[in-house]
Amino acid sequence: LWLTKQLTSSIPGRTFCKPSTYMGYVYAIRRHHTRHFKLFRCLGAAKGVIDALKDEYVQREGPECLMPSRKEPISRGMLRAMLAVPEGTLLSGAGTLSWRSWSGATLRAQLCTAGSGGFRKAELGFPAGVAFNKTHMSRASLFRVIRGVVVPCPTNAQLRGLREGDLAGLIVAPCKNEPWGLVFMPHPLFFRFVPDILDNTAAALRDMLLACPVPDELMRTTPLFSEGPVAEGGPQRPTRHGRMEKVLRGLLLALMAPDVARRYSWHSFRIALACALRAAGASDSVILALVRWRSPASLQIYARLSSADSAAWLDAAADQRLASVQAASLPGVAAGALGWEAAVPGVLLPHVYELLGQVETAPGETAEQLLARVAHIPEMDTDQLVTDMGRMRFAGPVEDTGDGELLADDDCD
């Protein structure tokens, strides 16, 4: 009933929602049925109705109205600009910015990790009411490779003594497309430490560990990104999606107009990583592994070519000399060897026509004698045609009567 009511909104004079969005609702209803072990039998019928509405909508409004509106990537330059927003800036709805505080150090580490690792918002924070558990990234997910040696829980002295080339390793947690961590979790992400660079992820994570210390025995039970220290015996304080969205919007509004800021979200970091890997020449398999996608279909949506790359590829294509040809457009190899210029693909070769011309034999030649003429031609008699023809006896020319019977000349009127 609800779906029917929504579909009737396509009548003139009423506000019309894009029909392409309806299938998302239908699939959600089917998932709800499946979770409760119920059959959803009207998926095909609903899709047919929606496709018909989609055709009507395209004819009336134009196909551009069905183009999906997705977030734009946050470039590395935009990330650096956000990290350079001055201390004490008032962020709309998120309070005053303080990079030196617990929340400020956590925010910088979150932004850099999202930009370098392409993490989803759900992997970096928690919705309201969702408690931290061991399926989420914790402080124990973060480790160091110092001078080639893996250090699970580095001391403050070791963190301050990091050199360029040391690595920060991060074990990813289960996510929505991999709920048990069997595919991506065995392959950590590694970020190279480069000091004195504002958006260096390994340095931002190092600074977070120094500014937001957690005892070694609590590493596994502490969220990777938290809003403040945990009181002894108190509940964990993971970063929440509501605050993450407010802070990001506040940083964007400090750099751009509100209508432009609406084009970006936390998912923009994930899109940016896919686009950057594509621009760097990474193969599809590398992009899928680093962005942690299981379906190549995601590449078509998010791993977008830049305008410069698109123009460069099209310019390069225009400079190429084409020599491609299909086999059906060429004469056979044997014909080419004989110097025969065949104009029609698939015709018989000249020597075959010459052989067939000899079929005008003397009267009285038997079928065995006729078949003996072509015995030297290679033949695959898989359907026993030649064998069967050899056993036939003809009294003379035959005629098809049209009802499946063959009559000789002396049987015809």
Short mmCIF file of C-alpha atoms in Angstrom, two decimals:
data_model
loop_
_atom_site.label_atom_id
_atom_site.label_comp_id
_atom_site.label_asym_id
_atom_site.label_seq_id
_atom_site.Cartn_x
_atom_site.Cartn_y
_atom_site.Cartn_z
CA LEU A 1 0.00 0.00 0.00
CA TRP A 2 2.79 2.41 0.85
CA LEU A 3 4.60 1.70 -2.41
CA THR A 4 1.40 2.19 -4.41
CA LYS A 5 0.81 5.51 -2.71
CA GLN A 6 4.33 6.63 -3.54
CA LEU A 7 4.06 5.55 -7.16
CA THR A 8 0.84 7.51 -7.63
CA SER A 9 2.80 10.68 -6.91
CA SER A 10 3.82 10.62 -10.58
CA ILE A 11 0.46 11.98 -11.68
CA PRO A 12 0.49 15.59 -12.97
CA GLY A 13 0.21 18.29 -10.37
CA ARG A 14 1.90 16.33 -7.58
CA THR A 15 5.48 16.37 -6.37
CA PHE A 16 7.30 13.55 -8.08
CA CYS A 17 10.22 11.65 -6.56
CA LYS A 18 12.70 10.09 -8.96
CA PRO A 19 11.50 6.54 -9.73
CA SER A 20 15.09 5.32 -9.59
CA THR A 21 14.98 5.78 -5.83
CA TYR A 22 12.00 3.50 -5.38
CA MET A 23 13.91 0.29 -6.06
CA GLY A 24 16.08 1.06 -3.04
CA TYR A 25 12.93 1.04 -0.92
CA VAL A 26 11.75 -2.17 -2.55
CA TYR A 27 15.09 -3.90 -1.92
CA ALA A 28 14.99 -2.72 1.70
CA ILE A 29 11.53 -4.26 2.09
CA ARG A 30 12.82 -7.51 0.60
CA ARG A 31 15.79 -7.55 3.00
CA HIS A 32 13.37 -7.07 5.90
CA HIS A 33 11.30 -10.02 4.66
CA THR A 34 14.42 -12.16 4.27
CA ARG A 35 15.59 -11.42 7.82
CA HIS A 36 12.22 -12.73 9.03
CA PHE A 37 12.27 -15.77 6.71
CA LYS A 38 9.40 -14.47 4.60
CA LEU A 39 9.09 -14.60 0.83
CA PHE A 40 8.83 -11.32 -1.06
CA ARG A 41 6.98 -12.26 -4.22
CA CYS A 42 6.26 -8.90 -5.83
CA LEU A 43 9.82 -7.75 -6.62
CA GLY A 44 9.47 -8.43 -10.33
CA ALA A 45 6.10 -6.70 -10.58
CA ALA A 46 7.33 -3.67 -8.64
CA LYS A 47 10.40 -3.41 -10.87
CA GLY A 48 8.21 -3.49 -13.97
CA VAL A 49 6.02 -0.68 -12.66
CA ILE A 50 9.02 1.40 -11.65
CA ASP A 51 10.73 0.88 -15.02
CA ALA A 52 7.57 2.08 -16.76
CA LEU A 53 7.45 5.15 -14.53
CA LYS A 54 11.13 5.74 -15.19
CA ASP A 55 10.53 5.76 -18.95
CA GLU A 56 7.66 8.20 -18.50
CA TYR A 57 9.78 10.40 -16.26
CA VAL A 58 12.70 10.47 -18.71
CA GLN A 59 10.39 11.41 -21.58
CA ARG A 60 8.92 14.28 -19.58
CA GLU A 61 11.92 15.60 -17.61
CA GLY A 62 14.95 14.39 -19.57
CA PRO A 63 17.51 11.68 -18.65
CA GLU A 64 19.72 14.19 -16.83
CA CYS A 65 17.15 14.22 -14.03
CA LEU A 66 17.99 10.59 -13.21
CA MET A 67 21.73 11.16 -12.83
CA PRO A 68 22.78 10.22 -9.28
CA SER A 69 24.04 13.04 -7.09
CA ARG A 70 27.13 11.76 -5.28
CA LYS A 71 29.67 13.50 -3.10
CA GLU A 72 32.81 15.02 -4.58
CA PRO A 73 36.31 13.92 -3.50
CA ILE A 74 38.21 15.91 -0.89
CA SER A 75 41.62 16.48 -2.44
CA ARG A 76 44.88 16.47 -0.53
CA GLY A 77 45.06 20.23 -0.88
CA MET A 78 41.62 20.60 0.72
CA LEU A 79 42.71 18.33 3.57
CA ARG A 80 45.78 20.47 4.22
CA ALA A 81 43.61 23.58 4.17
CA MET A 82 41.27 22.09 6.78
CA LEU A 83 44.19 21.09 9.00
CA ALA A 84 45.51 24.65 8.72
CA VAL A 85 42.31 26.24 10.07
CA PRO A 86 43.58 28.41 12.95
CA GLU A 87 43.37 27.39 16.58
CA GLY A 88 40.36 28.92 18.30
CA THR A 89 38.16 29.09 15.20
CA LEU A 90 34.48 28.82 16.05
CA LEU A 91 33.04 25.86 14.19
CA SER A 92 29.32 26.23 13.52
CA GLY A 93 27.51 23.75 15.79
CA ALA A 94 30.74 22.11 17.01
CA GLY A 95 32.26 24.64 19.40
CA THR A 96 35.74 26.12 19.30
CA LEU A 97 38.54 24.35 17.48
CA SER A 98 41.47 23.30 19.63
CA TRP A 99 44.11 21.21 17.86
CA ARG A 100 46.11 20.78 21.09
CA SER A 101 43.27 19.14 23.02
CA TRP A 102 42.37 15.45 23.19
CA SER A 103 39.51 15.94 20.71
CA GLY A 104 41.68 18.13 18.42
CA ALA A 105 44.50 15.57 18.20
CA THR A 106 41.92 12.86 17.58
CA LEU A 107 40.25 14.95 14.87
CA ARG A 108 43.53 15.50 13.00
CA ALA A 109 44.32 11.77 13.16
CA GLN A 110 40.81 10.94 11.95
CA LEU A 111 41.04 13.31 8.99
CA CYS A 112 44.46 12.06 7.92
CA THR A 113 43.50 8.40 8.37
CA ALA A 114 40.32 8.93 6.35
CA GLY A 115 42.30 10.64 3.58
CA SER A 116 45.13 8.10 3.38
CA GLY A 117 43.17 4.93 4.17
CA GLY A 118 39.80 5.66 2.56
CA PHE A 119 37.85 4.63 5.65
CA ARG A 120 34.08 4.81 5.90
CA LYS A 121 32.53 7.05 8.52
CA ALA A 122 31.17 3.92 10.23
CA GLU A 123 34.74 2.65 10.67
CA LEU A 124 36.01 5.87 12.24
CA GLY A 125 33.11 6.61 14.58
CA PHE A 126 29.87 5.29 16.01
CA PRO A 127 26.20 6.18 15.57
CA ALA A 128 24.33 7.38 18.62
CA GLY A 129 23.48 4.51 20.94
CA VAL A 130 25.98 2.04 19.45
CA ALA A 131 28.51 0.80 21.98
CA PHE A 132 32.13 -0.04 21.24
CA ASN A 133 32.97 -3.75 21.06
CA LYS A 134 35.82 -5.92 19.86
CA THR A 135 34.64 -5.89 16.22
CA HIS A 136 35.69 -2.22 15.95
CA MET A 137 39.16 -0.75 15.51
CA SER A 138 40.85 -0.24 18.87
CA ARG A 139 44.13 1.25 20.03
CA ALA A 140 45.53 -2.29 19.70
CA SER A 141 44.81 -2.11 15.94
CA LEU A 142 47.63 0.44 15.63
CA PHE A 143 51.28 -0.64 15.66
CA ARG A 144 54.67 0.65 14.48
CA VAL A 145 57.48 -0.63 12.28
CA ILE A 146 60.57 1.12 13.65
CA ARG A 147 63.78 0.54 11.72
CA GLY A 148 62.27 -2.64 10.29
CA VAL A 149 61.14 -4.03 13.66
CA VAL A 150 57.42 -4.41 14.49
CA VAL A 151 56.58 -2.70 17.78
CA PRO A 152 52.97 -3.38 18.93
CA CYS A 153 52.89 -0.87 21.80
CA PRO A 154 55.66 1.70 21.35
CA THR A 155 56.72 3.80 24.33
CA ASN A 156 56.58 7.59 24.28
CA ALA A 157 60.36 7.63 23.80
CA GLN A 158 60.10 5.39 20.79
CA LEU A 159 57.29 7.54 19.33
CA ARG A 160 59.34 10.72 19.76
CA GLY A 161 62.34 9.01 18.18
CA LEU A 162 60.60 8.02 14.95
CA ARG A 163 62.60 8.71 11.79
CA GLU A 164 61.55 9.28 8.22
CA GLY A 165 60.79 5.94 6.61
CA ASP A 166 59.39 4.28 9.75
CA LEU A 167 55.86 2.98 9.31
CA ALA A 168 52.56 3.15 11.12
CA GLY A 169 50.55 -0.03 10.61
CA LEU A 170 46.78 -0.22 11.03
CA ILE A 171 44.78 -3.44 11.16
CA VAL A 172 41.37 -2.75 9.64
CA ALA A 173 38.21 -3.99 11.31
CA PRO A 174 35.23 -5.85 9.87
CA CYS A 175 33.00 -3.58 7.80
CA LYS A 176 29.67 -3.69 6.02
CA ASN A 177 30.95 -5.56 2.95
CA GLU A 178 33.13 -7.91 5.03
CA PRO A 179 31.39 -8.50 8.39
CA TRP A 180 33.82 -11.11 9.74
CA GLY A 181 37.17 -9.63 8.74
CA LEU A 182 38.30 -12.65 6.75
CA VAL A 183 39.25 -10.81 3.54
CA PHE A 184 40.75 -7.41 4.40
CA MET A 185 41.75 -7.74 8.05
CA PRO A 186 44.77 -10.01 7.37
CA HIS A 187 46.32 -7.23 5.24
CA PRO A 188 47.17 -4.13 7.33
CA LEU A 189 47.50 -0.66 5.85
CA PHE A 190 50.91 1.00 6.22
CA PHE A 191 51.56 4.75 6.36
CA ARG A 192 55.08 6.11 5.97
CA PHE A 193 56.28 8.52 8.64
CA VAL A 194 57.44 11.87 7.31
CA PRO A 195 58.00 14.55 9.96
CA ASP A 196 57.01 18.19 9.67
CA ILE A 197 54.20 17.50 7.14
CA LEU A 198 50.81 18.62 8.35
CA ASP A 199 48.77 15.88 6.64
CA ASN A 200 51.14 12.96 7.22
CA THR A 201 49.01 10.15 8.64
CA ALA A 202 51.78 8.37 10.55
CA ALA A 203 52.77 11.65 12.22
CA ALA A 204 49.15 12.50 13.07
CA LEU A 205 48.63 9.08 14.66
CA ARG A 206 51.90 9.49 16.60
CA ASP A 207 50.76 12.86 17.92
CA MET A 208 47.38 11.40 18.93
CA LEU A 209 49.06 8.64 20.94
CA LEU A 210 51.23 11.21 22.72
CA ALA A 211 48.35 13.64 23.41
CA CYS A 212 45.77 10.95 24.26
CA PRO A 213 47.63 8.28 26.27
CA VAL A 214 46.00 4.94 27.08
CA PRO A 215 47.58 2.26 29.30
CA ASP A 216 48.84 -0.81 27.45
CA GLU A 217 46.42 -3.10 29.30
CA LEU A 218 43.44 -1.04 28.01
CA MET A 219 44.52 -0.85 24.37
CA ARG A 220 42.22 -3.66 23.23
CA THR A 221 39.17 -2.23 24.99
CA THR A 222 39.67 1.42 23.94
CA PRO A 223 38.32 2.75 20.63
CA LEU A 224 40.97 3.90 18.17
CA PHE A 225 39.40 7.38 18.13
CA SER A 226 37.76 8.60 21.30
CA GLU A 227 36.30 11.88 22.56
CA GLY A 228 38.17 11.90 25.84
CA PRO A 229 39.93 9.83 28.49
CA VAL A 230 38.05 7.01 30.16
CA ALA A 231 37.51 7.27 33.87
CA GLU A 232 38.50 4.19 35.85
CA GLY A 233 35.67 1.71 35.47
CA GLY A 234 33.65 4.18 33.39
CA PRO A 235 32.15 3.69 29.90
CA GLN A 236 34.10 4.22 26.71
CA ARG A 237 33.69 7.50 24.86
CA PRO A 238 34.05 6.76 21.12
CA THR A 239 33.65 9.55 18.62
CA ARG A 240 30.05 9.87 17.45
CA HIS A 241 28.82 10.44 13.92
CA GLY A 242 26.82 13.49 14.93
CA ARG A 243 29.87 15.35 16.18
CA MET A 244 32.04 14.14 13.30
CA GLU A 245 29.59 15.57 10.77
CA LYS A 246 29.31 18.89 12.61
CA VAL A 247 33.08 19.30 12.90
CA LEU A 248 33.70 18.44 9.25
CA ARG A 249 31.00 20.84 8.11
CA GLY A 250 32.45 23.54 10.35
CA LEU A 251 35.90 23.09 8.82
CA LEU A 252 34.45 23.17 5.30
CA LEU A 253 32.44 26.32 6.02
CA ALA A 254 35.64 27.96 7.21
CA LEU A 255 37.01 27.45 3.68
CA MET A 256 34.05 27.71 1.29
CA ALA A 257 30.47 28.80 0.80
CA PRO A 258 27.63 26.67 2.24
CA ASP A 259 26.32 25.56 -1.18
CA VAL A 260 29.80 24.27 -2.06
CA ALA A 261 30.34 22.62 1.34
CA ARG A 262 27.23 20.49 0.79
CA ARG A 263 29.07 18.59 -1.94
CA TYR A 264 31.40 16.96 0.60
CA SER A 265 31.07 14.51 3.47
CA TRP A 266 33.25 11.98 5.29
CA HIS A 267 32.69 9.63 2.34
CA SER A 268 34.51 12.18 0.15
CA PHE A 269 37.83 10.98 1.63
CA ARG A 270 37.11 7.45 0.42
CA ILE A 271 36.21 8.70 -3.06
CA ALA A 272 39.35 10.85 -3.13
CA LEU A 273 41.60 7.87 -2.40
CA ALA A 274 40.05 5.86 -5.24
CA CYS A 275 40.44 8.79 -7.66
CA ALA A 276 44.03 9.43 -6.55
CA LEU A 277 44.99 5.78 -6.99
CA ARG A 278 43.45 5.80 -10.46
CA ALA A 279 45.37 8.99 -11.36
CA ALA A 280 48.59 7.42 -10.04
CA GLY A 281 48.18 4.52 -12.47
CA ALA A 282 47.23 1.86 -9.92
CA SER A 283 45.67 -1.28 -11.35
CA ASP A 284 42.08 -2.19 -10.58
CA SER A 285 43.21 -4.97 -8.22
CA VAL A 286 45.36 -2.54 -6.22
CA ILE A 287 42.52 -0.03 -5.93
CA LEU A 288 40.10 -2.74 -4.80
CA ALA A 289 42.58 -3.96 -2.18
CA LEU A 290 43.52 -0.56 -0.72
CA VAL A 291 40.00 0.89 -0.71
CA ARG A 292 38.65 -2.49 0.45
CA TRP A 293 36.01 -3.07 -2.18
CA ARG A 294 34.88 -6.56 -3.13
CA SER A 295 32.99 -5.62 -6.29
CA PRO A 296 34.65 -4.08 -9.38
CA ALA A 297 31.36 -2.24 -9.97
CA SER A 298 32.44 0.25 -7.30
CA LEU A 299 35.34 1.31 -9.52
CA GLN A 300 32.93 2.57 -12.18
CA ILE A 301 31.21 4.79 -9.61
CA TYR A 302 34.02 6.17 -7.46
CA ALA A 303 37.40 5.66 -9.19
CA ARG A 304 36.81 8.61 -11.50
CA LEU A 305 39.17 10.03 -14.09
CA SER A 306 40.19 13.63 -13.64
CA SER A 307 39.41 16.12 -16.39
CA ALA A 308 43.11 16.33 -17.27
CA ASP A 309 43.45 12.53 -17.51
CA SER A 310 40.27 12.27 -19.57
CA ALA A 311 41.49 14.88 -22.05
CA ALA A 312 44.96 13.33 -22.21
CA TRP A 313 43.61 9.86 -22.97
CA LEU A 314 41.25 11.17 -25.66
CA ASP A 315 44.08 13.21 -27.21
CA ALA A 316 46.29 10.13 -27.23
CA ALA A 317 43.50 8.09 -28.85
CA ALA A 318 43.10 10.70 -31.60
CA ASP A 319 46.81 10.33 -32.50
CA GLN A 320 46.69 6.57 -33.02
CA ARG A 321 46.71 4.78 -36.39
CA LEU A 322 44.08 2.05 -36.42
CA ALA A 323 44.94 -1.33 -37.96
CA SER A 324 42.30 -3.47 -36.29
CA VAL A 325 40.26 -5.81 -38.48
CA GLN A 326 37.90 -8.69 -37.78
CA ALA A 327 38.57 -12.16 -39.12
CA ALA A 328 35.18 -12.20 -40.88
CA SER A 329 36.30 -9.20 -42.95
CA LEU A 330 39.37 -10.98 -44.34
CA PRO A 331 39.73 -13.79 -46.89
CA GLY A 332 40.96 -17.10 -45.55
CA VAL A 333 44.63 -17.77 -44.93
CA ALA A 334 44.66 -20.36 -47.71
CA ALA A 335 43.12 -17.88 -50.14
CA GLY A 336 45.77 -15.34 -49.32
CA ALA A 337 48.50 -17.91 -49.86
CA LEU A 338 47.10 -18.68 -53.30
CA GLY A 339 46.99 -15.04 -54.21
CA TRP A 340 43.19 -15.17 -54.57
CA GLU A 341 41.59 -11.81 -53.86
CA ALA A 342 38.32 -12.83 -52.30
CA ALA A 343 35.79 -10.06 -52.01
CA VAL A 344 33.13 -12.01 -50.11
CA PRO A 345 34.12 -13.74 -46.85
CA GLY A 346 33.04 -17.34 -46.51
CA VAL A 347 32.99 -18.27 -50.20
CA LEU A 348 34.69 -21.44 -51.38
CA LEU A 349 38.26 -21.29 -52.62
CA PRO A 350 38.97 -21.40 -56.40
CA HIS A 351 40.32 -24.94 -56.50
CA VAL A 352 37.14 -26.14 -54.80
CA TYR A 353 35.04 -24.54 -57.52
CA GLU A 354 37.24 -26.24 -60.13
CA LEU A 355 36.69 -29.57 -58.42
CA LEU A 356 32.95 -29.06 -58.30
CA GLY A 357 32.98 -28.18 -61.99
CA GLN A 358 34.19 -31.67 -62.74
CA VAL A 359 30.97 -33.10 -61.32
CA GLU A 360 29.53 -32.92 -64.84
CA THR A 361 30.43 -36.54 -65.33
CA ALA A 362 29.72 -39.08 -67.98
CA PRO A 363 26.29 -40.75 -67.86
CA GLY A 364 26.10 -43.81 -65.69
CA GLU A 365 28.73 -42.73 -63.10
CA THR A 366 27.88 -44.24 -59.75
CA ALA A 367 27.81 -42.47 -56.37
CA GLU A 368 30.93 -44.39 -55.31
CA GLN A 369 32.81 -43.13 -58.35
CA LEU A 370 31.64 -39.56 -57.70
CA LEU A 371 32.74 -39.67 -54.08
CA ALA A 372 36.08 -41.14 -55.11
CA ARG A 373 36.83 -37.92 -57.01
CA VAL A 374 36.98 -35.90 -53.79
CA ALA A 375 38.61 -38.47 -51.56
CA HIS A 376 41.81 -36.41 -51.47
CA ILE A 377 40.03 -33.44 -49.81
CA PRO A 378 40.34 -33.42 -45.99
CA GLU A 379 36.90 -33.99 -44.55
CA MET A 380 35.43 -34.31 -41.02
CA ASP A 381 32.59 -36.77 -41.46
CA THR A 382 31.26 -36.35 -37.90
CA ASP A 383 27.65 -36.66 -38.98
CA GLN A 384 28.29 -39.69 -41.24
CA LEU A 385 27.06 -37.72 -44.28
CA VAL A 386 29.74 -39.00 -46.65
CA THR A 387 29.30 -42.56 -45.44
CA ASP A 388 25.55 -42.41 -45.90
CA MET A 389 25.90 -40.83 -49.33
CA GLY A 390 28.19 -43.67 -50.35
CA ARG A 391 25.43 -46.21 -49.68
CA MET A 392 22.80 -44.33 -51.77
CA ARG A 393 21.79 -45.32 -55.28
CA PHE A 394 20.22 -42.81 -57.61
CA ALA A 395 18.10 -43.79 -60.58
CA GLY A 396 18.34 -40.25 -61.88
CA PRO A 397 17.77 -36.66 -60.84
CA VAL A 398 15.42 -36.21 -57.90
CA GLU A 399 12.78 -33.65 -57.08
CA ASP A 400 11.46 -32.49 -53.74
CA THR A 401 7.68 -32.94 -53.66
CA GLY A 402 7.32 -30.55 -50.73
CA ASP A 403 5.91 -33.18 -48.38
CA GLY A 404 9.24 -34.68 -47.40
CA GLU A 405 9.42 -37.31 -50.19
CA LEU A 406 11.99 -37.37 -53.02
CA LEU A 407 10.83 -38.55 -56.46
CA ALA A 408 13.03 -39.59 -59.37
CA ASP A 409 12.42 -38.27 -62.89
CA ASP A 410 10.50 -41.33 -63.97
CA ASP A 411 8.06 -40.88 -61.04
CA CYS A 412 7.11 -37.30 -61.91
CA ASP A 413 4.06 -36.39 -64.02
#
